[in-house]
mmCIF file of C-alpha atoms and ligand atoms in Angstrom:
data_model
loop_
_atom_site.group_PDB
_atom_site.id
_atom_site.type_symbol
_atom_site.label_atom_id
_atom_site.label_comp_id
_atom_site.label_asym_id
_atom_site.label_seq_id
_atom_site.Cartn_x
_atom_site.Cartn_y
_atom_site.Cartn_z
ATOM 1 C CA MET A 28 -224.147 5.309 63.574
ATOM 2 C CA PRO A 29 -223.053 6.788 66.737
ATOM 3 C CA TYR A 30 -222.081 10.508 66.307
ATOM 4 C CA ALA A 31 -218.554 10.553 67.423
ATOM 5 C CA HIS A 32 -216.011 7.897 66.853
ATOM 6 C CA ARG A 33 -214.805 5.445 68.801
ATOM 7 C CA VAL A 34 -211.209 4.631 68.314
ATOM 8 C CA GLU A 35 -211.145 0.730 68.537
ATOM 9 C CA PRO A 36 -207.951 -0.399 70.242
ATOM 10 C CA GLY A 37 -205.126 -1.064 68.373
ATOM 11 C CA THR A 38 -205.818 0.784 65.067
ATOM 12 C CA GLN A 39 -204.311 3.856 64.101
ATOM 13 C CA VAL A 40 -205.808 7.051 64.146
ATOM 14 C CA ARG A 41 -205.620 9.136 61.021
ATOM 15 C CA LEU A 42 -207.467 12.762 61.951
ATOM 16 C CA ALA A 43 -207.594 13.865 58.069
ATOM 17 C CA ASP A 44 -210.056 10.698 57.508
ATOM 18 C CA HIS A 45 -212.584 12.239 60.356
ATOM 19 C CA ASP A 46 -214.688 14.985 59.132
ATOM 20 C CA THR A 47 -214.544 17.910 61.647
ATOM 21 C CA ARG A 48 -217.776 19.366 59.857
ATOM 22 C CA ASP A 49 -219.950 16.358 60.604
ATOM 23 C CA ASN A 50 -223.436 17.119 61.369
ATOM 24 C CA GLY A 51 -224.814 13.272 61.827
ATOM 25 C CA GLY A 52 -227.522 13.537 58.969
ATOM 26 C CA LEU A 53 -229.456 16.210 61.629
ATOM 27 C CA ASP A 54 -230.194 19.617 61.089
ATOM 28 C CA LYS A 55 -229.484 22.131 64.197
ATOM 29 C CA GLU A 56 -233.286 21.864 65.734
ATOM 30 C CA ALA A 57 -233.532 18.489 65.366
ATOM 31 C CA GLY A 58 -229.595 17.944 67.070
ATOM 32 C CA GLN A 59 -230.698 20.119 70.101
ATOM 33 C CA ALA A 60 -234.280 18.567 70.689
ATOM 34 C CA ARG A 61 -232.041 15.199 70.466
ATOM 35 C CA PHE A 62 -229.417 16.553 72.714
ATOM 36 C CA ALA A 63 -232.041 17.875 75.605
ATOM 37 C CA GLU A 64 -233.354 14.590 75.956
ATOM 38 C CA LEU A 65 -230.161 13.006 76.497
ATOM 39 C CA ASN A 66 -229.072 15.571 79.105
ATOM 40 C CA ALA A 67 -231.938 14.908 80.930
ATOM 41 C CA GLU A 68 -230.823 11.527 81.135
ATOM 42 C CA LEU A 69 -227.461 12.336 82.243
ATOM 43 C CA ASP A 70 -228.881 14.022 84.925
ATOM 44 C CA ALA A 71 -231.006 10.935 86.060
ATOM 45 C CA LEU A 72 -227.763 9.188 85.716
ATOM 46 C CA GLN A 73 -225.550 11.201 87.679
ATOM 47 C CA GLU A 74 -227.914 11.561 90.758
ATOM 48 C CA GLU A 75 -227.919 7.556 90.791
ATOM 49 C CA LEU A 76 -224.164 7.532 90.436
ATOM 50 C CA ALA A 77 -223.702 10.042 93.213
ATOM 51 C CA ALA A 78 -226.163 8.154 95.586
ATOM 52 C CA ALA A 79 -224.966 4.637 95.000
ATOM 53 C CA GLY A 80 -221.633 5.582 95.450
ATOM 54 C CA THR A 81 -219.980 2.184 93.575
ATOM 55 C CA HIS A 82 -218.342 4.193 91.159
ATOM 56 C CA SER A 83 -216.923 7.329 89.525
ATOM 57 C CA VAL A 84 -216.647 9.060 86.382
ATOM 58 C CA LEU A 85 -213.944 10.359 84.430
ATOM 59 C CA MET A 86 -214.411 12.382 81.658
ATOM 60 C CA VAL A 87 -211.289 13.509 79.875
ATOM 61 C CA LEU A 88 -211.461 16.101 77.566
ATOM 62 C CA GLN A 89 -208.407 17.443 74.935
ATOM 63 C CA GLY A 90 -208.520 19.270 72.124
ATOM 64 C CA MET A 91 -206.715 22.000 70.027
ATOM 65 C CA ASP A 92 -207.086 25.777 71.652
ATOM 66 C CA THR A 93 -210.548 26.926 70.853
ATOM 67 C CA SER A 94 -211.817 23.697 69.952
ATOM 68 C CA GLY A 95 -214.535 24.292 72.540
ATOM 69 C CA LYS A 96 -213.368 22.264 75.589
ATOM 70 C CA ASP A 97 -214.983 25.162 77.831
ATOM 71 C CA GLY A 98 -217.763 24.966 75.861
ATOM 72 C CA ALA A 99 -218.431 21.302 75.991
ATOM 73 C CA ILE A 100 -218.451 21.596 79.669
ATOM 74 C CA ARG A 101 -220.728 24.569 80.323
ATOM 75 C CA ASN A 102 -223.460 23.040 77.847
ATOM 76 C CA VAL A 103 -223.192 19.222 78.473
ATOM 77 C CA MET A 104 -222.891 19.651 82.316
ATOM 78 C CA THR A 105 -225.628 22.065 82.606
ATOM 79 C CA ASN A 106 -228.278 20.064 84.545
ATOM 80 C CA LEU A 107 -225.927 18.263 86.609
ATOM 81 C CA ASN A 108 -225.739 18.577 90.193
ATOM 82 C CA PRO A 109 -222.842 20.438 91.201
ATOM 83 C CA GLN A 110 -222.478 18.962 94.787
ATOM 84 C CA GLY A 111 -221.492 15.649 92.265
ATOM 85 C CA VAL A 112 -219.273 17.305 89.967
ATOM 86 C CA ARG A 113 -215.633 18.196 90.203
ATOM 87 C CA VAL A 114 -213.894 19.920 87.112
ATOM 88 C CA GLU A 115 -210.117 19.960 87.071
ATOM 89 C CA SER A 116 -208.320 22.192 84.757
ATOM 90 C CA PHE A 117 -204.516 21.267 83.556
ATOM 91 C CA LYS A 118 -201.979 24.009 83.389
ATOM 92 C CA VAL A 119 -197.980 24.675 83.017
ATOM 93 C CA PRO A 120 -197.069 22.275 85.708
ATOM 94 C CA THR A 121 -195.839 24.090 89.110
ATOM 95 C CA ASP A 122 -191.991 23.982 89.889
ATOM 96 C CA GLU A 123 -193.646 21.596 92.518
ATOM 97 C CA GLU A 124 -195.320 19.321 90.515
ATOM 98 C CA LEU A 125 -192.168 19.179 87.911
ATOM 99 C CA ALA A 126 -190.312 17.830 90.643
ATOM 100 C CA HIS A 127 -192.714 14.632 90.667
ATOM 101 C CA ASP A 128 -193.544 12.106 88.051
ATOM 102 C CA PHE A 129 -196.155 13.443 85.353
ATOM 103 C CA LEU A 130 -198.938 11.779 86.981
ATOM 104 C CA TRP A 131 -198.907 12.795 90.299
ATOM 105 C CA ARG A 132 -200.560 15.953 90.185
ATOM 106 C CA VAL A 133 -203.232 13.891 87.835
ATOM 107 C CA HIS A 134 -203.681 11.180 90.672
ATOM 108 C CA ARG A 135 -204.423 13.712 93.503
ATOM 109 C CA VAL A 136 -207.495 14.879 91.948
ATOM 110 C CA THR A 137 -209.073 11.780 90.104
ATOM 111 C CA PRO A 138 -212.598 11.727 91.272
ATOM 112 C CA GLY A 139 -213.857 9.422 94.179
ATOM 113 C CA LYS A 140 -216.846 7.112 94.276
ATOM 114 C CA GLY A 141 -219.746 8.869 93.607
ATOM 115 C CA VAL A 142 -218.153 12.175 91.621
ATOM 116 C CA PHE A 143 -218.543 12.897 88.118
ATOM 117 C CA GLY A 144 -215.196 14.162 87.311
ATOM 118 C CA VAL A 145 -214.028 16.389 84.539
ATOM 119 C CA PHE A 146 -210.269 17.021 82.903
ATOM 120 C CA ASN A 147 -209.878 19.858 81.241
ATOM 121 C CA ARG A 148 -206.915 18.856 79.738
ATOM 122 C CA SER A 149 -205.084 16.218 81.224
ATOM 123 C CA HIS A 150 -202.207 13.809 81.437
ATOM 124 C CA TYR A 151 -202.021 13.802 78.053
ATOM 125 C CA GLU A 152 -200.324 17.153 77.768
ATOM 126 C CA ASP A 153 -197.491 15.306 78.733
ATOM 127 C CA VAL A 154 -197.241 13.768 75.651
ATOM 128 C CA LEU A 155 -199.071 16.508 73.371
ATOM 129 C CA VAL A 156 -197.258 19.673 74.354
ATOM 130 C CA VAL A 157 -194.265 17.912 75.751
ATOM 131 C CA ARG A 158 -193.435 16.535 72.754
ATOM 132 C CA VAL A 159 -194.194 19.079 70.428
ATOM 133 C CA HIS A 160 -192.166 21.953 72.320
ATOM 134 C CA GLU A 161 -189.607 19.264 73.130
ATOM 135 C CA LEU A 162 -190.069 19.920 76.968
ATOM 136 C CA ALA A 163 -188.709 16.106 77.622
ATOM 137 C CA PRO A 164 -186.525 14.138 75.963
ATOM 138 C CA GLU A 165 -188.279 11.428 73.131
ATOM 139 C CA ARG A 166 -187.048 8.421 75.093
ATOM 140 C CA VAL A 167 -189.178 10.464 78.253
ATOM 141 C CA TRP A 168 -192.322 11.036 76.735
ATOM 142 C CA LYS A 169 -192.149 7.756 74.466
ATOM 143 C CA ALA A 170 -192.162 5.828 77.694
ATOM 144 C CA ARG A 171 -195.206 7.804 78.868
ATOM 145 C CA TYR A 172 -198.012 5.960 76.888
ATOM 146 C CA ASP A 173 -197.614 2.844 78.250
ATOM 147 C CA HIS A 174 -197.837 4.736 82.131
ATOM 148 C CA ILE A 175 -200.856 6.411 80.864
ATOM 149 C CA ASN A 176 -202.267 2.852 80.009
ATOM 150 C CA ALA A 177 -201.258 1.281 83.034
ATOM 151 C CA PHE A 178 -202.351 4.289 85.322
ATOM 152 C CA GLU A 179 -205.961 4.148 83.490
ATOM 153 C CA ALA A 180 -206.288 0.579 84.007
ATOM 154 C CA MET A 181 -205.786 0.773 87.475
ATOM 155 C CA LEU A 182 -208.176 3.505 87.859
ATOM 156 C CA ALA A 183 -210.794 1.188 86.109
ATOM 157 C CA ASP A 184 -209.937 -1.533 88.446
ATOM 158 C CA SER A 185 -210.704 0.777 91.027
ATOM 159 C CA GLY A 186 -214.358 1.731 89.810
ATOM 160 C CA THR A 187 -213.480 4.450 87.477
ATOM 161 C CA ILE A 188 -215.891 4.841 84.301
ATOM 162 C CA ILE A 189 -213.044 6.534 81.842
ATOM 163 C CA LEU A 190 -214.421 8.149 78.827
ATOM 164 C CA LYS A 191 -211.750 10.421 76.598
ATOM 165 C CA PHE A 192 -213.117 12.972 74.096
ATOM 166 C CA PHE A 193 -210.637 14.599 71.110
ATOM 167 C CA LEU A 194 -212.726 17.868 70.134
ATOM 168 C CA HIS A 195 -211.352 17.924 66.289
ATOM 169 C CA ILE A 196 -212.038 21.213 64.815
ATOM 170 C CA SER A 197 -210.241 21.936 61.392
ATOM 171 C CA LYS A 198 -207.497 24.355 60.901
ATOM 172 C CA ASP A 199 -209.871 27.144 59.280
ATOM 173 C CA GLU A 200 -212.543 26.915 62.019
ATOM 174 C CA GLN A 201 -209.728 27.303 64.608
ATOM 175 C CA GLU A 202 -208.882 30.644 62.336
ATOM 176 C CA GLN A 203 -212.178 32.276 62.440
ATOM 177 C CA ARG A 204 -212.990 31.389 65.906
ATOM 178 C CA LEU A 205 -209.767 33.522 67.229
ATOM 179 C CA HIS A 206 -210.564 35.965 64.748
ATOM 180 C CA GLU A 207 -214.189 36.297 66.336
ATOM 181 C CA ARG A 208 -212.613 36.558 69.892
ATOM 182 C CA GLU A 209 -210.972 39.592 68.425
ATOM 183 C CA GLN A 210 -213.666 41.168 66.679
ATOM 184 C CA GLU A 211 -216.266 40.831 70.056
ATOM 185 C CA VAL A 212 -215.439 42.852 72.778
ATOM 186 C CA GLY A 213 -217.169 40.448 74.948
ATOM 187 C CA LYS A 214 -214.956 37.558 74.064
ATOM 188 C CA ALA A 215 -211.624 39.478 73.796
ATOM 189 C CA TRP A 216 -210.437 38.345 77.050
ATOM 190 C CA LYS A 217 -210.150 34.687 75.854
ATOM 191 C CA LEU A 218 -207.527 36.277 73.777
ATOM 192 C CA SER A 219 -203.826 34.783 73.655
ATOM 193 C CA ALA A 220 -201.001 35.530 71.712
ATOM 194 C CA GLY A 221 -199.784 32.189 72.522
ATOM 195 C CA ASP A 222 -202.534 30.410 70.514
ATOM 196 C CA TRP A 223 -201.666 31.788 67.526
ATOM 197 C CA ARG A 224 -198.229 30.714 68.293
ATOM 198 C CA GLU A 225 -199.437 27.344 68.978
ATOM 199 C CA ARG A 226 -201.315 27.489 65.503
ATOM 200 C CA GLU A 227 -197.958 27.476 63.571
ATOM 201 C CA LEU A 228 -197.386 23.934 65.017
ATOM 202 C CA TRP A 229 -200.376 22.388 64.100
ATOM 203 C CA ASP A 230 -199.195 19.526 61.926
ATOM 204 C CA GLN A 231 -196.843 18.382 64.990
ATOM 205 C CA TYR A 232 -199.867 18.736 67.101
ATOM 206 C CA GLN A 233 -202.125 16.571 64.905
ATOM 207 C CA THR A 234 -199.529 14.222 65.045
ATOM 208 C CA ALA A 235 -199.108 13.872 68.429
ATOM 209 C CA TYR A 236 -203.141 13.378 68.910
ATOM 210 C CA GLU A 237 -202.592 10.760 66.245
ATOM 211 C CA ASP A 238 -200.395 8.775 68.109
ATOM 212 C CA ALA A 239 -201.930 9.487 71.812
ATOM 213 C CA LEU A 240 -205.213 8.460 70.315
ATOM 214 C CA SER A 241 -203.399 5.445 68.539
ATOM 215 C CA ARG A 242 -201.568 4.225 71.404
ATOM 216 C CA CYS A 243 -203.860 5.105 74.369
ATOM 217 C CA SER A 244 -207.178 4.246 73.510
ATOM 218 C CA THR A 245 -208.040 0.818 75.407
ATOM 219 C CA GLU A 246 -210.999 -1.237 75.974
ATOM 220 C CA VAL A 247 -211.358 0.469 79.862
ATOM 221 C CA ALA A 248 -210.571 3.938 78.573
ATOM 222 C CA PRO A 249 -211.443 4.349 74.987
ATOM 223 C CA TRP A 250 -210.828 7.560 72.945
ATOM 224 C CA HIS A 251 -213.358 9.323 70.985
ATOM 225 C CA ILE A 252 -213.352 11.932 67.974
ATOM 226 C CA VAL A 253 -216.058 14.270 68.396
ATOM 227 C CA PRO A 254 -216.465 16.440 65.047
ATOM 228 C CA ALA A 255 -216.406 20.056 66.782
ATOM 229 C CA ASP A 256 -216.655 22.586 63.987
ATOM 230 C CA ARG A 257 -220.563 23.219 64.936
ATOM 231 C CA LYS A 258 -221.532 23.693 68.594
ATOM 232 C CA TRP A 259 -224.061 22.016 68.703
ATOM 233 C CA PHE A 260 -222.976 18.412 67.084
ATOM 234 C CA ARG A 261 -220.045 18.650 69.577
ATOM 235 C CA ASN A 262 -222.351 18.849 72.829
ATOM 236 C CA LEU A 263 -224.690 16.432 71.373
ATOM 237 C CA ALA A 264 -222.369 13.798 70.469
ATOM 238 C CA ILE A 265 -220.744 14.056 73.617
ATOM 239 C CA SER A 266 -223.716 13.249 75.658
ATOM 240 C CA GLU A 267 -224.470 10.296 73.426
ATOM 241 C CA VAL A 268 -220.870 8.691 74.361
ATOM 242 C CA LEU A 269 -221.643 9.563 78.081
ATOM 243 C CA VAL A 270 -225.149 8.352 78.402
ATOM 244 C CA ASP A 271 -224.695 5.216 76.404
ATOM 245 C CA PRO A 272 -222.172 3.245 78.612
ATOM 246 C CA LEU A 273 -223.426 4.835 82.034
ATOM 247 C CA ARG A 274 -226.925 3.394 81.573
ATOM 248 C CA GLY A 275 -225.492 -0.085 81.594
ATOM 249 C CA TYR A 276 -224.579 0.697 85.060
ATOM 250 C CA ARG A 277 -228.019 1.248 86.122
ATOM 251 C CA ASP A 278 -229.316 -1.957 87.300
ATOM 252 C CA ASP A 279 -225.934 -2.006 89.641
ATOM 253 C CA TRP A 280 -226.433 1.370 90.746
ATOM 254 C CA GLN A 281 -230.067 0.811 91.624
ATOM 255 C CA ALA A 282 -229.533 -2.824 93.415
ATOM 256 C CA ALA A 283 -227.029 -0.500 95.724
ATOM 257 C CA LEU A 284 -229.700 1.977 96.177
ATOM 258 C CA ASP A 285 -232.429 -1.319 97.136
ATOM 259 C CA GLU A 286 -229.425 -2.346 99.603
ATOM 260 C CA LEU A 287 -228.948 0.641 101.029
ATOM 261 C CA SER A 288 -232.597 1.601 101.209
ATOM 262 C CA LYS A 289 -233.422 -1.629 103.136
ATOM 263 C CA ALA A 290 -230.692 -0.995 105.462
ATOM 264 C CA LYS A 291 -232.152 2.527 106.569
ATOM 265 C CA LEU A 292 -235.484 1.055 106.769
ATOM 266 C CA ALA A 293 -234.036 -1.456 108.864
ATOM 267 C CA GLU A 294 -231.837 1.022 111.132
ATOM 268 C CA LEU A 295 -235.345 3.171 111.667
ATOM 269 C CA ALA A 296 -237.351 -0.082 112.476
ATOM 270 C CA ALA A 297 -235.234 -1.219 114.928
ATOM 271 C CA TYR A 298 -234.615 2.386 116.469
ATOM 272 C CA ARG A 299 -238.635 2.355 116.875
ATOM 273 C CA LYS A 300 -238.823 -0.704 118.810
ATOM 274 C CA LEU A 301 -236.429 0.140 121.148
ATOM 275 C CA LYS A 302 -238.163 3.212 121.946
ATOM 276 C CA GLU A 303 -241.299 0.932 122.306
ATOM 277 C CA GLU A 304 -239.512 -1.469 124.550
ATOM 278 C CA THR A 305 -238.012 1.428 126.921
ATOM 279 C CA GLY A 306 -240.930 3.242 126.866
ATOM 280 C CA ARG A 307 -238.551 6.696 125.834
HETATM 281 P P1 ADP B 430 -206.894 26.546 77.830
HETATM 282 O O1 ADP B 430 -206.015 27.003 76.626
HETATM 283 O O2 ADP B 430 -206.720 25.237 78.695
HETATM 284 O O3 ADP B 430 -208.309 27.444 77.898
HETATM 285 P P2 ADP B 430 -204.503 28.025 79.403
HETATM 286 O O4 ADP B 430 -204.776 28.993 78.606
HETATM 287 O O5 ADP B 430 -204.377 28.213 80.958
HETATM 288 O O6 ADP B 430 -205.949 27.037 79.499
HETATM 289 O O7 ADP B 430 -203.567 26.992 78.834
HETATM 290 C C1 ADP B 430 -202.773 25.756 79.417
HETATM 291 C C2 ADP B 430 -201.668 25.736 78.989
HETATM 292 O O8 ADP B 430 -201.022 25.077 79.837
HETATM 293 C C3 ADP B 430 -201.855 25.212 78.037
HETATM 294 O O9 ADP B 430 -201.172 25.826 76.749
HETATM 295 C C4 ADP B 430 -201.101 23.611 78.096
HETATM 296 O O10 ADP B 430 -200.289 22.987 77.100
HETATM 297 C C5 ADP B 430 -200.527 24.151 79.254
HETATM 298 N N1 ADP B 430 -200.211 22.741 79.676
HETATM 299 C C6 ADP B 430 -200.892 21.902 80.480
HETATM 300 N N2 ADP B 430 -199.999 20.857 80.744
HETATM 301 C C7 ADP B 430 -199.118 20.703 80.164
HETATM 302 C C8 ADP B 430 -198.082 19.933 80.928
HETATM 303 N N3 ADP B 430 -197.815 19.213 81.422
HETATM 304 N N4 ADP B 430 -196.357 20.662 80.174
HETATM 305 C C9 ADP B 430 -196.526 21.715 79.738
HETATM 306 N N5 ADP B 430 -197.613 22.431 79.221
HETATM 307 C C10 ADP B 430 -198.806 22.138 80.125
#
């Protein structure tokens, strides 16, 4: 059984059916050991992705405040080569961004070939916060599910491997994490009164997430529900979802690298031959 739940395309998600405290039957020590193995594998896969330059990866992270998006990036990306990773965070749109279609600011920062891209929040905010706070009329945000699916299908057709993660925490766990931020001086910088205000809209957000996950989980861009009350398990579940499909590309990337190696060796041989012939 995989640690995260893959949302099968066309199925209706009910978040209450998914345990936020799941530990996959592992204790923390065993979980961390498995995580370390997967992390080393992810490191090797990223190197091949970058060298082959035939595909890109787009990892989308969504979740309620304190669900651990930042922590997941810090932990899961630990061993990757920073040169090949691009993290993009999506904040409240600027006036210029609002003057365009909602995907305008997103498309310009999608990862190019060879790049491992991470979206910390994403275009899904446009069917989440926008819906909950009624920042756009219903007919506008409702049309966006289809726009998102078409956009992601186009990215996938262009060689982007898309994996989407919903970090699923309980309302109690969120409360505890918000209190911890208050109590620990070293964490107080993360405090925001807005987080408490948003918490009052918990149920509306859960409904908005259920619809986004149900309507936008596709074969080429599946959503995964990650039990996220335990941070070590969250990291493990995300790593597994990343490593598993990327392994499937290894042969392709190796073939591209072999071709590249052959071309480079031929180039070098030609250079040496010319040097010998001309005596220069
Ligand atoms: P984070 O909470 O991700 O650490 P911030 O505290 O800067 O970072 O929060 C970013 C805020 O921007 C969030 O409240 C999020 O809902 C909001 N946001 C992101 N995208 C949009 C959007 N398209 N429309 C409105 N608000 C957005």
